[in-house]
GROMACS .gro file of C-alpha atoms in nm:
model
  306
    1MET     CA    1   4.417   3.407   2.328
    2GLU     CA    2   4.788   3.360   2.296
    3ARG     CA    3   4.925   3.031   2.239
    4SER     CA    4   5.232   2.907   2.376
    5THR     CA    5   5.509   2.771   2.139
    6THR     CA    6   5.671   2.507   2.364
    7GLY     CA    7   5.809   2.208   2.216
    8PRO     CA    8   5.582   1.868   2.246
    9THR     CA    9   5.533   1.675   2.535
   10PRO     CA   10   5.687   1.304   2.568
   11ASP     CA   11   5.331   1.195   2.597
   12ALA     CA   12   5.239   1.383   2.298
   13CYS     CA   13   5.519   1.235   2.076
   14PRO     CA   14   5.506   0.893   1.907
   15PRO     CA   15   5.700   0.635   2.056
   16ALA     CA   16   6.058   0.539   1.930
   17PRO     CA   17   6.025   0.253   1.707
   18GLY     CA   18   6.058  -0.084   1.889
   19THR     CA   19   5.947   0.059   2.205
   20PRO     CA   20   5.644  -0.111   2.371
   21LEU     CA   21   5.340   0.116   2.403
   22PRO     CA   22   5.191   0.236   2.717
   23ASP     CA   23   4.864   0.023   2.684
   24GLY     CA   24   5.059  -0.296   2.688
   25ALA     CA   25   5.046  -0.358   2.318
   26GLY     CA   26   5.370  -0.493   2.128
   27ALA     CA   27   5.628  -0.289   1.993
   28VAL     CA   28   5.548  -0.067   1.700
   29SER     CA   29   5.787  -0.088   1.380
   30ALA     CA   30   5.942   0.205   1.188
   31PRO     CA   31   5.695   0.169   0.887
   32ALA     CA   32   5.386   0.218   1.076
   33LEU     CA   33   5.526   0.523   1.261
   34ALA     CA   34   5.621   0.712   0.960
   35GLY     CA   35   5.292   0.859   0.865
   36LEU     CA   36   5.226   0.990   1.224
   37LEU     CA   37   5.240   1.374   1.315
   38ASP     CA   38   5.395   1.501   1.657
   39GLY     CA   39   5.161   1.621   1.927
   40MET     CA   40   4.826   1.456   1.777
   41PRO     CA   41   4.693   1.152   1.969
   42ARG     CA   42   4.499   0.831   1.869
   43GLN     CA   43   4.676   0.827   1.518
   44ARG     CA   44   4.759   0.462   1.585
   45ALA     CA   45   4.554   0.216   1.300
   46ALA     CA   46   4.403  -0.107   1.349
   47THR     CA   47   4.657  -0.372   1.417
   48PRO     CA   48   4.781  -0.564   1.119
   49GLY     CA   49   4.608  -0.877   1.235
   50ALA     CA   50   4.269  -0.705   1.275
   51ALA     CA   51   4.011  -0.847   1.030
   52PRO     CA   52   3.865  -0.575   0.802
   53ALA     CA   53   3.528  -0.446   0.884
   54THR     CA   54   3.233  -0.603   0.684
   55ALA     CA   55   2.922  -0.439   0.595
   56ASP     CA   56   2.641  -0.532   0.831
   57PRO     CA   57   2.470  -0.807   0.632
   58THR     CA   58   2.104  -0.665   0.777
   59TRP     CA   59   2.128  -0.331   0.637
   60PRO     CA   60   1.962  -0.235   0.396
   61PRO     CA   61   1.709  -0.501   0.440
   62HIS     CA   62   1.645  -0.740   0.187
   63ARG     CA   63   1.395  -0.677  -0.069
   64PRO     CA   64   1.137  -1.000   0.018
   65LEU     CA   65   1.062  -1.272  -0.198
   66PRO     CA   66   0.721  -1.280  -0.430
   67ARG     CA   67   0.446  -1.448  -0.267
   68PRO     CA   68   0.169  -1.509  -0.500
   69TRP     CA   69  -0.063  -1.623  -0.217
   70ARG     CA   70  -0.106  -1.345  -0.075
   71LEU     CA   71  -0.335  -1.230  -0.378
   72LEU     CA   72  -0.612  -1.475  -0.223
   73PRO     CA   73  -0.817  -1.331   0.101
   74THR     CA   74  -0.734  -1.510   0.406
   75PRO     CA   75  -0.957  -1.470   0.732
   76VAL     CA   76  -0.662  -1.288   0.940
   77GLY     CA   77  -0.515  -1.080   0.678
   78THR     CA   78  -0.801  -0.967   0.472
   79PRO     CA   79  -1.124  -1.012   0.662
   80PHE     CA   80  -1.324  -0.786   0.460
   81THR     CA   81  -1.267  -0.941   0.143
   82PHE     CA   82  -1.249  -1.305   0.295
   83ALA     CA   83  -1.635  -1.288   0.449
   84TYR     CA   84  -1.767  -1.116   0.151
   85ALA     CA   85  -1.665  -1.350  -0.092
   86ALA     CA   86  -1.808  -1.600   0.131
   87VAL     CA   87  -2.147  -1.435   0.092
   88LEU     CA   88  -2.091  -1.411  -0.262
   89ALA     CA   89  -2.035  -1.786  -0.282
   90VAL     CA   90  -2.348  -1.881  -0.091
   91THR     CA   91  -2.589  -1.646  -0.311
   92SER     CA   92  -2.390  -1.767  -0.630
   93LEU     CA   93  -2.483  -2.124  -0.546
   94ILE     CA   94  -2.854  -2.041  -0.437
   95ALA     CA   95  -2.882  -1.852  -0.804
   96ALA     CA   96  -2.735  -2.180  -0.955
   97HIS     CA   97  -2.938  -2.450  -0.779
   98ALA     CA   98  -3.262  -2.266  -0.656
   99ASP     CA   99  -3.568  -2.269  -0.855
  100PRO     CA  100  -3.572  -2.020  -1.138
  101GLY     CA  101  -3.907  -1.835  -1.023
  102LEU     CA  102  -3.765  -1.756  -0.669
  103VAL     CA  103  -3.436  -1.669  -0.821
  104HIS     CA  104  -3.578  -1.393  -1.058
  105THR     CA  105  -3.796  -1.288  -0.772
  106LEU     CA  106  -3.480  -1.249  -0.546
  107HIS     CA  107  -3.325  -1.061  -0.831
  108GLN     CA  108  -3.608  -0.827  -0.898
  109GLY     CA  109  -3.631  -0.732  -0.550
  110SER     CA  110  -3.279  -0.661  -0.514
  111SER     CA  111  -3.243  -0.448  -0.817
  112THR     CA  112  -3.144  -0.119  -0.821
  113ASP     CA  113  -3.384   0.036  -1.083
  114VAL     CA  114  -3.564   0.376  -1.012
  115ALA     CA  115  -3.866   0.232  -0.874
  116HIS     CA  116  -3.667   0.052  -0.596
  117LEU     CA  117  -3.455   0.372  -0.537
  118VAL     CA  118  -3.740   0.568  -0.499
  119ARG     CA  119  -3.918   0.342  -0.235
  120THR     CA  120  -3.633   0.160  -0.064
  121PRO     CA  121  -3.254   0.314  -0.159
  122VAL     CA  122  -3.082   0.186   0.091
  123LEU     CA  123  -3.190  -0.156   0.108
  124VAL     CA  124  -3.172  -0.217  -0.274
  125LEU     CA  125  -2.821  -0.049  -0.287
  126LEU     CA  126  -2.707  -0.290  -0.038
  127ALA     CA  127  -2.890  -0.609  -0.182
  128SER     CA  128  -2.784  -0.558  -0.511
  129ALA     CA  129  -2.406  -0.587  -0.383
  130LEU     CA  130  -2.478  -0.957  -0.282
  131TRP     CA  131  -2.502  -1.102  -0.615
  132VAL     CA  132  -2.282  -1.152  -0.871
  133ALA     CA  133  -2.434  -1.121  -1.261
  134GLY     CA  134  -2.326  -1.421  -1.444
  135GLY     CA  135  -2.256  -1.653  -1.142
  136ILE     CA  136  -1.952  -1.753  -0.990
  137LEU     CA  137  -1.758  -1.801  -1.248
  138SER     CA  138  -1.782  -1.466  -1.410
  139PRO     CA  139  -1.468  -1.257  -1.470
  140TYR     CA  140  -1.598  -1.000  -1.218
  141THR     CA  141  -1.574  -1.277  -0.952
  142VAL     CA  142  -1.189  -1.349  -1.033
  143ALA     CA  143  -1.116  -0.955  -1.056
  144PHE     CA  144  -1.305  -0.899  -0.708
  145LEU     CA  145  -1.088  -1.152  -0.522
  146LEU     CA  146  -0.791  -1.013  -0.669
  147VAL     CA  147  -0.865  -0.644  -0.638
  148LEU     CA  148  -1.016  -0.636  -0.331
  149THR     CA  149  -0.729  -0.867  -0.156
  150VAL     CA  150  -0.456  -0.642  -0.263
  151LEU     CA  151  -0.665  -0.310  -0.170
  152GLU     CA  152  -0.720  -0.424   0.167
  153ARG     CA  153  -0.382  -0.551   0.222
  154ARG     CA  154  -0.252  -0.191   0.127
  155ILE     CA  155  -0.529   0.023   0.321
  156GLY     CA  156  -0.730  -0.186   0.535
  157GLY     CA  157  -1.067  -0.357   0.551
  158ALA     CA  158  -1.294  -0.033   0.653
  159ARG     CA  159  -1.135   0.163   0.385
  160ALA     CA  160  -1.114  -0.080   0.118
  161ALA     CA  161  -1.531  -0.139   0.217
  162CYS     CA  162  -1.554   0.229   0.171
  163VAL     CA  163  -1.398   0.279  -0.160
  164PHE     CA  164  -1.605  -0.029  -0.300
  165LEU     CA  165  -1.933   0.111  -0.154
  166ALA     CA  166  -1.876   0.450  -0.278
  167GLY     CA  167  -1.820   0.319  -0.622
  168HIS     CA  168  -2.126   0.106  -0.628
  169VAL     CA  169  -2.352   0.365  -0.475
  170LEU     CA  170  -2.238   0.643  -0.712
  171ALA     CA  171  -2.224   0.462  -1.025
  172THR     CA  172  -2.572   0.333  -0.950
  173LEU     CA  173  -2.715   0.678  -0.896
  174ALA     CA  174  -2.491   0.826  -1.204
  175THR     CA  175  -2.679   0.575  -1.445
  176GLU     CA  176  -3.026   0.550  -1.270
  177VAL     CA  177  -3.087   0.920  -1.205
  178PRO     CA  178  -3.080   1.021  -1.596
  179VAL     CA  179  -3.319   0.709  -1.649
  180GLY     CA  180  -3.571   0.858  -1.374
  181LEU     CA  181  -3.528   1.200  -1.548
  182ALA     CA  182  -3.591   1.094  -1.922
  183VAL     CA  183  -3.905   0.885  -1.797
  184LEU     CA  184  -4.036   1.196  -1.626
  185LEU     CA  185  -3.976   1.412  -1.970
  186GLY     CA  186  -4.140   1.169  -2.174
  187HIS     CA  187  -3.815   1.021  -2.369
  188LEU     CA  188  -3.842   0.667  -2.233
  189PRO     CA  189  -4.131   0.472  -2.153
  190ASP     CA  190  -4.239   0.376  -1.795
  191THR     CA  191  -4.096   0.016  -1.810
  192SER     CA  192  -3.754   0.148  -1.777
  193LEU     CA  193  -3.859   0.205  -1.418
  194HIS     CA  194  -3.810  -0.138  -1.364
  195ARG     CA  195  -3.521  -0.248  -1.553
  196LEU     CA  196  -3.310  -0.528  -1.383
  197ASP     CA  197  -2.984  -0.423  -1.241
  198TYR     CA  198  -2.759  -0.597  -1.017
  199GLY     CA  199  -2.410  -0.703  -0.915
  200ILE     CA  200  -2.084  -0.605  -0.773
  201SER     CA  201  -1.934  -0.491  -1.099
  202PHE     CA  202  -1.947  -0.107  -1.025
  203GLY     CA  203  -1.746  -0.178  -0.656
  204VAL     CA  204  -1.516  -0.414  -0.882
  205ALA     CA  205  -1.430  -0.127  -1.133
  206THR     CA  206  -1.394   0.154  -0.870
  207SER     CA  207  -1.193  -0.075  -0.635
  208THR     CA  208  -0.974  -0.126  -0.975
  209GLY     CA  209  -0.926   0.216  -1.063
  210ALA     CA  210  -0.816   0.306  -0.669
  211LEU     CA  211  -0.578   0.024  -0.660
  212THR     CA  212  -0.387   0.148  -0.967
  213GLY     CA  213  -0.314   0.458  -0.765
  214LEU     CA  214  -0.104   0.253  -0.492
  215LEU     CA  215   0.107   0.082  -0.755
  216ARG     CA  216   0.456   0.137  -0.918
  217PRO     CA  217   0.419   0.282  -1.256
  218TRP     CA  218   0.531   0.017  -1.467
  219LEU     CA  219   0.238  -0.167  -1.353
  220ARG     CA  220  -0.020   0.090  -1.277
  221TRP     CA  221  -0.054   0.233  -1.642
  222PRO     CA  222  -0.081  -0.138  -1.827
  223LEU     CA  223  -0.311  -0.230  -1.577
  224LEU     CA  224  -0.542   0.094  -1.605
  225ALA     CA  225  -0.517   0.082  -1.994
  226LEU     CA  226  -0.621  -0.272  -1.968
  227ALA     CA  227  -0.921  -0.208  -1.756
  228ALA     CA  228  -1.034   0.078  -1.955
  229GLY     CA  229  -0.977  -0.083  -2.268
  230GLY     CA  230  -1.205  -0.398  -2.145
  231LEU     CA  231  -1.467  -0.135  -2.021
  232LEU     CA  232  -1.479   0.089  -2.320
  233SER     CA  233  -1.500  -0.229  -2.592
  234ASP     CA  234  -1.792  -0.343  -2.416
  235LEU     CA  235  -1.935   0.031  -2.436
  236LEU     CA  236  -1.892   0.028  -2.820
  237THR     CA  237  -2.046  -0.305  -2.856
  238TYR     CA  238  -2.370  -0.138  -2.727
  239ALA     CA  239  -2.509  -0.445  -2.580
  240ASP     CA  240  -2.609  -0.296  -2.260
  241PRO     CA  241  -2.494   0.099  -2.260
  242LEU     CA  242  -2.653   0.205  -1.939
  243THR     CA  243  -2.470  -0.067  -1.744
  244ASN     CA  244  -2.152  -0.025  -1.943
  245TRP     CA  245  -2.147   0.356  -1.880
  246GLY     CA  246  -2.181   0.262  -1.549
  247HIS     CA  247  -1.847   0.055  -1.545
  248VAL     CA  248  -1.653   0.312  -1.732
  249ILE     CA  249  -1.790   0.580  -1.448
  250ALA     CA  250  -1.719   0.344  -1.188
  251LEU     CA  251  -1.348   0.302  -1.293
  252ALA     CA  252  -1.303   0.725  -1.293
  253ILE     CA  253  -1.457   0.718  -0.947
  254GLY     CA  254  -1.151   0.502  -0.850
  255VAL     CA  255  -0.882   0.704  -1.047
  256ALA     CA  256  -1.053   1.013  -0.895
  257ALA     CA  257  -0.975   0.855  -0.588
  258TRP     CA  258  -0.594   0.838  -0.596
  259PRO     CA  259  -0.530   1.105  -0.357
  260LEU     CA  260  -0.717   0.958  -0.067
  261VAL     CA  261  -0.637   0.605  -0.140
  262ARG     CA  262  -0.232   0.726  -0.129
  263ARG     CA  263  -0.313   0.939   0.203
  264TRP     CA  264  -0.479   0.644   0.385
  265HIS     CA  265  -0.177   0.391   0.217
  266ARG     CA  266   0.121   0.636   0.349
  267PRO     CA  267   0.077   0.567   0.752
  268ALA     CA  268   0.056   0.188   0.718
  269GLN     CA  269   0.402   0.231   0.467
  270GLY     CA  270   0.573   0.431   0.690
  271ALA     CA  271   0.500   0.184   1.004
  272GLY     CA  272   0.628  -0.111   0.778
  273ASN     CA  273   0.951   0.087   0.691
  274ARG     CA  274   1.012   0.177   1.082
  275ALA     CA  275   0.960  -0.163   1.207
  276SER     CA  276   1.184  -0.288   0.918
  277ILE     CA  277   1.458  -0.092   1.038
  278PRO     CA  278   1.714  -0.363   1.218
  279THR     CA  279   1.886  -0.274   1.554
  280HIS     CA  280   2.259  -0.248   1.548
  281PRO     CA  281   2.376  -0.616   1.605
  282HIS     CA  282   2.665  -0.504   1.878
  283PRO     CA  283   2.495  -0.210   2.044
  284ARG     CA  284   2.739   0.005   2.278
  285THR     CA  285   2.738  -0.018   2.662
  286PHE     CA  286   2.727   0.300   2.866
  287ALA     CA  287   3.058   0.261   3.009
  288GLN     CA  288   3.198   0.247   2.611
  289LEU     CA  289   3.018   0.573   2.552
  290ILE     CA  290   3.185   0.760   2.855
  291PRO     CA  291   3.511   0.781   2.641
  292LEU     CA  292   3.352   0.856   2.320
  293VAL     CA  293   3.150   1.164   2.496
  294ALA     CA  294   3.469   1.296   2.664
  295ARG     CA  295   3.705   1.270   2.340
  296ASP     CA  296   3.419   1.440   2.163
  297ARG     CA  297   3.426   1.737   2.447
  298SER     CA  298   3.793   1.764   2.441
  299GLU     CA  299   3.794   1.763   2.070
  300ARG     CA  300   3.531   2.082   2.058
  301THR     CA  301   3.715   2.256   2.315
  302ALA     CA  302   4.040   2.231   2.129
  303ALA     CA  303   3.873   2.348   1.785
  304ARG     CA  304   3.734   2.667   1.986
  305GLU     CA  305   4.091   2.748   2.170
  306GLN     CA  306   4.234   2.764   1.764
   0.00000   0.00000   0.00000
């Protein structure tokens, strides 16, 4: 396309110094026009008295302050952990104040030994998770409250319950099935079929392992090392090797669940990030957008012609 070489029109030339502008603004001084080019509109900068643009204080969003009370369960925020903790509090009070003979009968009926697993597996697997071995002041009670609360806040109550129950069931079967096989082969006496086994420790260990996969590395690895070190030290004392092996297996199950819990955590995290993006404090109206669209179209046309 052939371009003409006619001189600039008066509208395209910068105004003479001291001449009032067509839009009613005041006269422009000579230094302000020194850097302007002929034939290039919209080169005027902001007026000298205009305030400099400041960054939007709402972007990026400020990091929230630590809220330690969120480590404890609440009926609204963590309904599963709160309700489960209430049930454990009731059963712990029963174990502490009821007749010892009655308590022993309840524990024996809830035990996940081989004999009960063969007869009523579902019932004893659920009933055994209603008791805290060592009472309400057991370290596993504190770990249950902290770990399950944080895990439920990150992946939801139903998924946290699935992680806890999966660890409780799988670790129980991993320790009791070998006992049954050893009795069948004659390596253990028949009394091993009726050992007392109940509590929430397997589920807590699995939940701890799963939670570490959702934490930042600076907190993940020290917490995982602390949990694994404590369980291995109990195993080396050889006081209750079957239960101690179950704790190690349960922690490994939680670590193996990292891909799953991370996939569960990403949708909620993405929704939270989208909700935290603030809207522009001064949105443009439709009337203000029309000149911008027209200018953009004219600039694109001019670029194509060149």
